Backbone as a printed PyTorch tensor [residue, N CA C, xyz], in Angstrom:
tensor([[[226.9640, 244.5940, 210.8520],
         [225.5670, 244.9060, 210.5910],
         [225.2210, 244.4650, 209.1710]],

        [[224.2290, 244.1780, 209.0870],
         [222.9980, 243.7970, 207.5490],
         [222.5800, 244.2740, 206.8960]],

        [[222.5090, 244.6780, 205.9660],
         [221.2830, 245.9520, 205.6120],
         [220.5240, 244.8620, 204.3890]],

        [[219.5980, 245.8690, 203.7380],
         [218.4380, 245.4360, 203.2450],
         [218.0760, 243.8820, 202.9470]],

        [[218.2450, 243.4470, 201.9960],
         [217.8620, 241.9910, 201.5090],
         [218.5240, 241.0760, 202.5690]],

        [[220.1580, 241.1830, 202.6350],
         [220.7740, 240.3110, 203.4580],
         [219.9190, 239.9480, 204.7750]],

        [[220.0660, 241.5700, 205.2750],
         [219.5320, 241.6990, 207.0080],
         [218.0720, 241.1870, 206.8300]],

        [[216.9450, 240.7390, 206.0610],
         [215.7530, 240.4610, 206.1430],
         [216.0360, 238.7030, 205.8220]],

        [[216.8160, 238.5010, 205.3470],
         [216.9360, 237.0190, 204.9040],
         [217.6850, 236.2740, 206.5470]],

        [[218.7420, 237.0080, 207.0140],
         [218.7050, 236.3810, 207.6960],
         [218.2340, 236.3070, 208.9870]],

        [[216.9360, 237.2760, 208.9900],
         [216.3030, 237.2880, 210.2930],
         [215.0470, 236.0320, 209.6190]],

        [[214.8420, 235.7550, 208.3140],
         [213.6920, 234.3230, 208.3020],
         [214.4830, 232.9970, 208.8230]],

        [[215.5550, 233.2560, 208.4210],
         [216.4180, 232.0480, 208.5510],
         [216.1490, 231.8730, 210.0960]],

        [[216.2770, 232.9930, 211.1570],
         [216.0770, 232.1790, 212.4340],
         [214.3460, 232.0660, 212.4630]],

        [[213.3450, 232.6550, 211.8280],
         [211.7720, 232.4610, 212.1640],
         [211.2010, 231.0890, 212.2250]],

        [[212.0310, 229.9250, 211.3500],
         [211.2950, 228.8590, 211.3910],
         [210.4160, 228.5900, 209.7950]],

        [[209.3360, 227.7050, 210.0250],
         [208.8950, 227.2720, 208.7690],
         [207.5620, 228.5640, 209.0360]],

        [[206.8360, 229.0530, 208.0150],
         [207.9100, 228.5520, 206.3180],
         [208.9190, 229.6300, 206.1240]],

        [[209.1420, 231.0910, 207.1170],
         [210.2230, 231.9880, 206.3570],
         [211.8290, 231.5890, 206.5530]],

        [[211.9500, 230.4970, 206.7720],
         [213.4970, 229.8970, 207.1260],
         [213.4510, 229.1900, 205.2690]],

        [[212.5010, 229.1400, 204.6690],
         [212.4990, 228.1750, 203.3470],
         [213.2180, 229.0760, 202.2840]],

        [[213.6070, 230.8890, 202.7520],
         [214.0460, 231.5980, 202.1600],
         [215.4760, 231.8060, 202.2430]],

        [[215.9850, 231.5190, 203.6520],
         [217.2620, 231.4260, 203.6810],
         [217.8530, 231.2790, 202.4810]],

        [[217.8870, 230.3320, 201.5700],
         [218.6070, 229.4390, 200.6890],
         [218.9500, 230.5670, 199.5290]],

        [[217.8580, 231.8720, 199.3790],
         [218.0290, 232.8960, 198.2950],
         [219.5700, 233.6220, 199.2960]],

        [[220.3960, 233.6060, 200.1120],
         [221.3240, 234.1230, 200.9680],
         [222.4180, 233.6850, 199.6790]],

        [[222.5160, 232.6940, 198.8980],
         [223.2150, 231.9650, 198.1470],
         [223.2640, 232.8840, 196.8880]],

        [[222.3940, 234.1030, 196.2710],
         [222.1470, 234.9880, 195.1810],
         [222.5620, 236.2870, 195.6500]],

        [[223.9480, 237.0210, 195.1270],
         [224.5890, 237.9160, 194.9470],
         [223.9650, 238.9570, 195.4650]],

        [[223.8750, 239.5090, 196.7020],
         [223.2670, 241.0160, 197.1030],
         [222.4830, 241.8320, 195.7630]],

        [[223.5690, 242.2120, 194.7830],
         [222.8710, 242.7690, 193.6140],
         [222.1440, 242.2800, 192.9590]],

        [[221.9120, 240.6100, 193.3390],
         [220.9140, 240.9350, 192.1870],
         [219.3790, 240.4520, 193.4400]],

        [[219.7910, 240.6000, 194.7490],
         [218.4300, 240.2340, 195.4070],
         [217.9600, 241.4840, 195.7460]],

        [[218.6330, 242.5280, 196.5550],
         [218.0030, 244.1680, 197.0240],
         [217.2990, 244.4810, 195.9350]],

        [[217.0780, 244.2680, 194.3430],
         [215.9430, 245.0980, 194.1210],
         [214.5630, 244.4980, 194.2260]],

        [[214.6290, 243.0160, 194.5560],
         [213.1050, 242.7400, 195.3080],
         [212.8200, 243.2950, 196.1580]],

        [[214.0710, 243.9410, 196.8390],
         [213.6540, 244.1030, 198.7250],
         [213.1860, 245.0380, 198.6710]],

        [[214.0390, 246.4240, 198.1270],
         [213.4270, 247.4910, 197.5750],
         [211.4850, 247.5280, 197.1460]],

        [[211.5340, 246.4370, 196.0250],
         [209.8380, 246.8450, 195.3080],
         [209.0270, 246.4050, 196.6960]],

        [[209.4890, 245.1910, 197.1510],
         [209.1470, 245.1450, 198.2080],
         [208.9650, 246.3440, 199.5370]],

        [[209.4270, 246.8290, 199.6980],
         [209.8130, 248.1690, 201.0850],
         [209.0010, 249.2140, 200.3420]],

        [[209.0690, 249.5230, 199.0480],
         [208.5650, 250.6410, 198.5340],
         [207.0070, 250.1430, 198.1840]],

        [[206.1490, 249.0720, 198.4210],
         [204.9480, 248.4930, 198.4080],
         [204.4200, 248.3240, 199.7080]],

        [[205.0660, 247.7170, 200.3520],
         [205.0520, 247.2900, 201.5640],
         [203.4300, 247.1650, 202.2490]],

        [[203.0270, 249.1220, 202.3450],
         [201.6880, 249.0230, 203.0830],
         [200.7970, 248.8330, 201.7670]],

        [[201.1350, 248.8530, 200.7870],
         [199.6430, 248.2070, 199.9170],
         [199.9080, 246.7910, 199.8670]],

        [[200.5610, 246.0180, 200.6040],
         [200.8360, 244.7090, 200.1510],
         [200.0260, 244.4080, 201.5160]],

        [[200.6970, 244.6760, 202.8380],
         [200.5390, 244.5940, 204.2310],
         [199.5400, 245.3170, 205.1850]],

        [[199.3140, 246.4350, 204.3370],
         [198.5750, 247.7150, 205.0370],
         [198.6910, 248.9100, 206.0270]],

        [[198.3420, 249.6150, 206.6770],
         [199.0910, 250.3620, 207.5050],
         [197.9970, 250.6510, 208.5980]],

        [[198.5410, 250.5560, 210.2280],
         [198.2280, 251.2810, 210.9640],
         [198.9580, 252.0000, 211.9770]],

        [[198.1230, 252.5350, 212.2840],
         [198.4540, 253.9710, 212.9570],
         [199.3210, 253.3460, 214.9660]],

        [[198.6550, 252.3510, 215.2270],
         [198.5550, 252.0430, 216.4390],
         [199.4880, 250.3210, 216.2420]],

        [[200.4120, 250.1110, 217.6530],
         [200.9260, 248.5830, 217.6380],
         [199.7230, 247.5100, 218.0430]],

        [[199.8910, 246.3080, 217.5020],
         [199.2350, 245.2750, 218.7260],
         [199.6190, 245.0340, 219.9880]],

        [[198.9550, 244.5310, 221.0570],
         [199.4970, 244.1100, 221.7060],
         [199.0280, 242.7840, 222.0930]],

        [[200.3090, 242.3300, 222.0730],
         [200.2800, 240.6390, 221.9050],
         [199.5290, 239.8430, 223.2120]],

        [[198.4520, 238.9910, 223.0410],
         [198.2640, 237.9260, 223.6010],
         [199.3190, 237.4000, 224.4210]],

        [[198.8790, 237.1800, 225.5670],
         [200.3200, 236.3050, 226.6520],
         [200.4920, 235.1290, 226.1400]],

        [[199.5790, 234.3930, 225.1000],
         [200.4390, 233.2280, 224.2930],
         [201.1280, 233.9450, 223.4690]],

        [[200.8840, 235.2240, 222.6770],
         [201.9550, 235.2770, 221.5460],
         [203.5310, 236.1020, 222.1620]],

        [[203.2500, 236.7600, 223.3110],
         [204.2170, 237.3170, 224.6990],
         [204.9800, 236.4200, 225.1890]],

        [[204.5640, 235.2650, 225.3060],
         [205.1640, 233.7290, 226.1520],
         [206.3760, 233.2820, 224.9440]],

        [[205.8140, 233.1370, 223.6370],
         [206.6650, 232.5200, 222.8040],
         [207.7620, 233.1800, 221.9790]],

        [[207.3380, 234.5790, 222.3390],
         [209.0350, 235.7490, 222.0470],
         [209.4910, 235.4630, 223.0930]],

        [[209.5710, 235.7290, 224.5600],
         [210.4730, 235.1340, 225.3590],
         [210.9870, 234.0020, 225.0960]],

        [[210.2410, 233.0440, 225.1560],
         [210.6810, 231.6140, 225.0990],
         [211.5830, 231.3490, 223.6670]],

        [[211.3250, 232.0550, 222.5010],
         [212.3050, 231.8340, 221.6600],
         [213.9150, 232.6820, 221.8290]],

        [[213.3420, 233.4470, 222.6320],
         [214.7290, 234.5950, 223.1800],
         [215.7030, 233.9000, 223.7920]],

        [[215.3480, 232.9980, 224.7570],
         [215.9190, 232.1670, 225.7210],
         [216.8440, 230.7370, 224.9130]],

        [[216.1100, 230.3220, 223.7970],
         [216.6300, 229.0980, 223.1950],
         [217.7920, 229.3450, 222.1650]],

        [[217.7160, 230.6860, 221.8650],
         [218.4220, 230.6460, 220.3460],
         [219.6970, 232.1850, 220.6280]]])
């Protein structure tokens, strides 16, 4: 298992362009990347925002989580 910085880096690495362009920070010492992840996590909904309720995805955006499920 992954935890913080690692486990978020290498879930861009499989997303594609542009969060795969982050992979390459995988190369900088755990200690000294988790305390972005941290200011990051501890910002998060003033950065992103918050709601109360999920989306639910469009059958194009439904079609292309399967379809990436299947390839990789």
């Amino acid at each position: 298992a992954h935890v913080r910085s690692t486990a978020a880096l290498r879930v861009c690495r499989r997303l594609g362009l542009p969060w795969s362009l982050f992979a390459p920070l995988l190369a900088v010492p755990a200690p000294l990347r988790d305390p972005a992840y941290d200011l990051v996590a501890a910002t998060r909904y003033r950065l992103f925002g918050r709601t109360d309720e999920c989306q639910v995805p469009s059958p194009e955006v439904r079609e292309r989580f399967a379809e990436r499920a299947l390839t990789q």
